[in-house]
Amino acid sequence: MSIGVWFVVLPGVLSLDLSGPAETLKLAGDAFHLHFIGPDQQVSTSIGLNFSGIEPLPESFPPGSLLVLPGVCDSNRYFDTPQAEAVRRWLTRLQPQIHSQQLNLMCVCSGSLLAAKAGLMSGVQCTTHHDVLARLRAAAPGAQVKENRIFVEDRGIWTSAGITSGIDLSLHLINRYCGPKAALDVAREMVVWFRRSGDDPQLSPWLRYRNHIHPAVHRAQDLLSAAPESAWDVQEIADKVHVSSRHLSRLFQQHLGISVRDYLEQLRLAIAEQRLLQGQRMEQAAVAAGFSSPRQLHRARARNTLQN
């Protein structure tokens, strides 16, 4: 089922705040269906390019839709216009849908400031571009504004920092809705890497060690990710990706900062943790993940705790 994504387009919209997330979500294929809405049918963007074909603001959305508020190039100016005021009033009417999480909200850069003006940020953990943090606090005194964050999530409301963080957040949402493989495929297509928000849980090993572009290492990671429970040895992996075992070990250390065996162990730990959360016993989870025994799983968990 495709998720409806609705971008609010105002005069002065930052072009990358709009096109960055839109292109990222579009690369996920049919998972997302994009709409562009606003008070005006045509607006001029931050780079002087006109954006037309904008649909009117709807009064309601299908459940599970995502509403995106991109930032503008001068929030003092462009959030103080009749169009921005119309959107603010419209957002205020949508507050029940947003706070009940029938409608999810994504704010890119200064977009969170407009959401705050509409009363959507009270009691919400959020962030924005560093130049706008003080104004966000003033607009929403009850908000829990976080500094030095790439993006923050709180009860169906996502906020992000600077311009390119909208791409980071979009990749996070693809991971959330479509799974890590889809997010990884889009990131590799765009030649970008994943970044964590400050205090969010650590990315899974399927995503965490993919911030490189070396093809042999990616091929090795694809092999291991497809069957982490198999009894892999380094020589077998190296043979399948057409490099020597010594060279593969060097490549992993150079590009990932860990050994092949440590990377495989990270994958197995992730699987074991998933199985345990599903209610499986320790022995079942260990065997399903490729560990020889619960004792080996315990040792791997202890090593992982020390390393982190």
XYZ file of C-alpha atoms in Angstrom:
308
model
C 0.000 0.000 0.000
C 1.386 3.398 -1.016
C 1.780 6.098 1.646
C 0.550 9.549 0.700
C 3.153 12.272 1.223
C 1.925 15.875 1.072
C 4.496 18.667 0.668
C 3.336 22.143 1.675
C 4.822 24.601 -0.821
C 5.050 28.271 0.145
C 6.700 31.231 -1.632
C 10.440 31.272 -0.925
C 10.562 27.535 -0.220
C 14.131 26.229 0.029
C 14.471 24.169 -3.119
C 16.562 21.419 -1.491
C 14.218 21.228 1.519
C 11.562 20.277 -1.007
C 13.407 18.371 -3.735
C 15.812 16.505 -1.407
C 13.157 14.591 0.565
C 10.901 14.315 -2.511
C 13.615 12.726 -4.665
C 14.674 10.436 -1.817
C 11.145 9.142 -1.229
C 10.502 8.886 -4.970
C 13.489 6.546 -5.330
C 11.728 4.120 -2.980
C 9.412 3.285 -5.888
C 5.693 2.817 -5.326
C 5.983 2.936 -1.535
C 5.226 6.669 -1.477
C 2.833 8.783 -3.542
C 3.842 12.447 -3.604
C 1.516 15.466 -3.618
C 2.391 19.172 -3.600
C -0.099 21.481 -1.920
C -0.326 25.142 -0.905
C -2.357 28.362 -0.985
C -0.943 29.402 -4.405
C -0.937 27.341 -7.584
C 2.549 28.647 -8.438
C 5.409 29.920 -6.237
C 8.973 31.109 -6.689
C 11.573 29.020 -4.840
C 14.768 30.093 -3.069
C 16.780 29.744 -6.298
C 14.321 31.761 -8.393
C 12.844 28.714 -10.114
C 9.059 28.731 -10.331
C 7.166 25.717 -9.015
C 3.690 25.253 -10.492
C 0.867 22.731 -10.494
C 0.398 23.073 -6.722
C -2.859 21.569 -5.457
C -5.136 23.348 -2.913
C -4.778 22.601 0.795
C -7.037 19.643 1.670
C -9.126 19.662 4.831
C -8.346 16.054 5.718
C -5.987 13.229 4.774
C -6.172 9.450 4.508
C -5.027 7.816 7.778
C -1.282 7.213 7.898
C -0.435 10.050 5.506
C 2.742 12.104 5.927
C 2.573 15.909 5.839
C 5.880 17.651 5.038
C 6.667 21.278 5.936
C 9.829 22.387 4.074
C 11.717 25.446 5.251
C 11.957 28.789 3.466
C 15.014 30.844 2.534
C 14.098 33.730 4.896
C 11.712 32.592 7.607
C 11.334 36.121 9.018
C 10.001 37.242 5.667
C 8.299 34.225 4.123
C 6.602 32.983 7.291
C 5.104 36.478 7.662
C 2.975 36.474 4.510
C -0.758 35.968 3.852
C 0.064 32.543 2.392
C 2.018 31.455 5.482
C -0.779 32.730 7.729
C -3.297 30.701 5.735
C -1.155 27.591 6.207
C -0.730 28.333 9.921
C -4.512 28.490 10.429
C -4.928 25.323 8.338
C -2.298 23.486 10.414
C -4.046 24.531 13.622
C -7.236 22.884 12.350
C -5.248 19.719 11.627
C -3.880 19.548 15.184
C -6.268 16.769 16.331
C -5.255 14.540 13.401
C -1.547 15.174 14.011
C -1.577 14.706 17.787
C -3.615 11.508 17.442
C -1.007 10.321 14.882
C -3.638 9.784 12.193
C -1.483 12.229 10.229
C 2.300 12.161 10.644
C 4.259 15.404 10.367
C 7.753 15.972 8.978
C 9.387 19.403 9.317
C 12.531 20.183 7.334
C 14.835 22.955 8.578
C 12.783 26.063 9.499
C 9.537 24.234 8.703
C 9.343 23.381 12.416
C 8.959 27.103 13.139
C 5.737 27.254 11.130
C 4.486 24.144 12.955
C 5.300 25.848 16.264
C 3.358 28.956 15.239
C 0.386 26.653 14.606
C 0.586 25.254 18.138
C 1.803 21.798 17.115
C 5.046 21.683 19.130
C 3.856 22.078 22.721
C 5.410 19.284 24.781
C 7.092 17.819 21.704
C 10.788 16.992 21.407
C 11.992 18.761 18.281
C 14.870 20.493 16.511
C 15.520 22.877 13.632
C 18.330 24.748 11.892
C 20.778 26.189 14.449
C 20.008 29.765 13.344
C 16.326 29.282 14.199
C 16.600 27.426 17.529
C 15.993 30.544 19.664
C 12.965 31.542 17.599
C 11.573 28.007 17.829
C 11.822 28.173 21.631
C 10.084 31.560 21.610
C 7.304 30.339 19.304
C 6.728 27.176 21.358
C 7.834 27.714 24.988
C 6.456 24.290 25.914
C 8.506 22.461 23.275
C 11.543 20.370 24.227
C 13.974 21.875 21.720
C 17.085 19.753 21.103
C 20.366 21.215 19.853
C 23.027 19.440 17.775
C 20.557 16.927 16.369
C 20.249 15.834 12.756
C 16.626 14.915 13.308
C 14.308 14.160 16.211
C 11.201 11.990 16.376
C 8.430 12.323 18.933
C 5.005 10.686 18.634
C 4.634 10.894 14.889
C 6.278 14.315 14.553
C 9.702 14.364 12.886
C 11.825 17.515 12.798
C 15.221 17.978 11.153
C 18.060 20.469 11.278
C 19.682 21.903 8.167
C 18.899 21.518 4.484
C 20.489 18.125 3.787
C 19.082 16.643 6.996
C 15.777 16.330 5.149
C 17.463 13.633 3.052
C 18.737 11.905 6.206
C 15.271 11.963 7.690
C 13.703 10.675 4.464
C 16.103 7.716 4.465
C 15.138 7.078 8.084
C 11.462 7.061 7.097
C 12.091 4.676 4.208
C 13.845 2.401 6.694
C 10.860 2.718 9.047
C 8.158 2.082 6.472
C 9.893 -0.151 3.910
C 12.750 -1.818 5.791
C 16.541 -1.461 5.848
C 17.167 -2.982 2.421
C 14.967 -0.421 0.667
C 16.633 2.421 2.573
C 20.069 1.059 1.784
C 19.252 0.725 -1.925
C 18.093 4.353 -2.081
C 21.151 5.584 -0.142
C 23.491 3.744 -2.492
C 21.634 5.063 -5.542
C 22.073 8.603 -4.197
C 25.669 7.958 -3.027
C 24.895 9.250 0.461
C 25.341 7.635 3.873
C 23.209 7.265 6.960
C 23.624 9.580 9.918
C 22.030 9.090 13.306
C 19.994 11.628 15.159
C 21.720 12.500 18.415
C 20.032 10.270 20.958
C 18.134 7.903 18.692
C 18.836 4.180 18.954
C 21.861 3.105 16.992
C 21.243 2.117 13.405
C 21.103 -1.591 12.709
C 24.305 -3.136 11.308
C 22.532 -3.525 7.964
C 22.730 0.268 7.648
C 25.397 1.346 10.109
C 28.456 0.194 8.144
C 27.320 1.216 4.660
C 28.861 4.702 4.559
C 31.349 3.827 1.822
C 31.305 3.164 -1.922
C 33.776 0.282 -2.287
C 32.070 -2.326 -4.536
C 33.900 -5.408 -3.197
C 33.022 -4.548 0.397
C 29.389 -3.927 -0.565
C 29.291 -7.309 -2.326
C 30.686 -8.998 0.773
C 28.177 -7.203 2.994
C 25.336 -8.221 0.685
C 26.400 -11.865 0.955
C 26.586 -11.793 4.733
C 23.358 -9.826 5.112
C 21.473 -12.347 2.971
C 22.487 -15.312 5.172
C 24.196 -14.204 8.397
C 23.322 -17.498 10.087
C 25.478 -19.467 7.626
C 28.888 -20.806 8.641
C 30.917 -18.247 6.712
C 34.698 -18.089 6.721
C 36.717 -15.197 5.382
C 38.257 -17.198 2.533
C 34.835 -18.273 1.229
C 33.569 -14.683 1.295
C 36.718 -13.409 -0.426
C 36.378 -16.023 -3.163
C 32.804 -14.986 -3.870
C 33.694 -11.295 -4.211
C 36.866 -12.052 -6.220
C 39.538 -10.673 -3.891
C 42.077 -12.355 -1.618
C 41.130 -12.988 1.997
C 43.957 -10.746 3.169
C 42.833 -7.915 0.895
C 39.209 -8.307 2.015
C 40.278 -8.063 5.647
C 42.233 -4.885 4.877
C 39.262 -3.410 3.026
C 36.899 -4.038 5.949
C 39.275 -2.388 8.390
C 39.863 0.542 6.034
C 36.254 1.243 5.068
C 34.251 -0.114 8.029
C 36.734 0.064 10.887
C 35.971 -3.517 11.964
C 36.943 -7.020 10.885
C 34.871 -9.292 8.660
C 34.141 -11.571 11.618
C 33.096 -8.633 13.819
C 30.752 -7.390 11.102
C 29.177 -10.843 10.809
C 28.806 -10.992 14.571
C 26.985 -7.631 14.538
C 24.479 -9.023 12.032
C 23.940 -12.157 14.090
C 23.457 -10.135 17.267
C 20.782 -8.052 15.560
C 18.929 -11.181 14.477
C 19.206 -12.731 17.935
C 17.842 -9.578 19.578
C 14.915 -9.537 17.147
C 14.114 -13.181 17.940
C 14.289 -12.536 21.676
C 11.912 -9.582 21.328
C 9.537 -11.915 19.471
C 9.458 -14.142 22.537
C 11.855 -16.912 21.533
C 14.001 -18.571 24.179
C 17.705 -17.790 24.312
C 18.708 -21.132 22.775
C 16.281 -20.740 19.875
C 17.389 -17.163 19.202
C 21.066 -18.108 19.312
C 20.728 -20.980 16.834
C 18.493 -18.962 14.466
C 21.118 -16.198 14.352
C 24.010 -18.560 13.625
C 25.546 -18.851 17.094
C 26.576 -22.332 18.179
C 25.064 -21.949 21.651
C 23.497 -19.456 24.073
C 26.921 -19.186 25.706
C 28.457 -17.945 22.456
C 25.604 -15.440 22.118
C 26.210 -14.196 25.679
C 29.900 -13.687 24.907
C 29.086 -11.770 21.719
C 26.660 -9.524 23.612
C 29.289 -8.837 26.267
C 31.893 -7.911 23.623
C 29.394 -5.630 21.911
C 28.609 -3.894 25.219
C 32.298 -3.255 25.863
C 32.883 -1.885 22.362
C 29.955 0.523 22.649
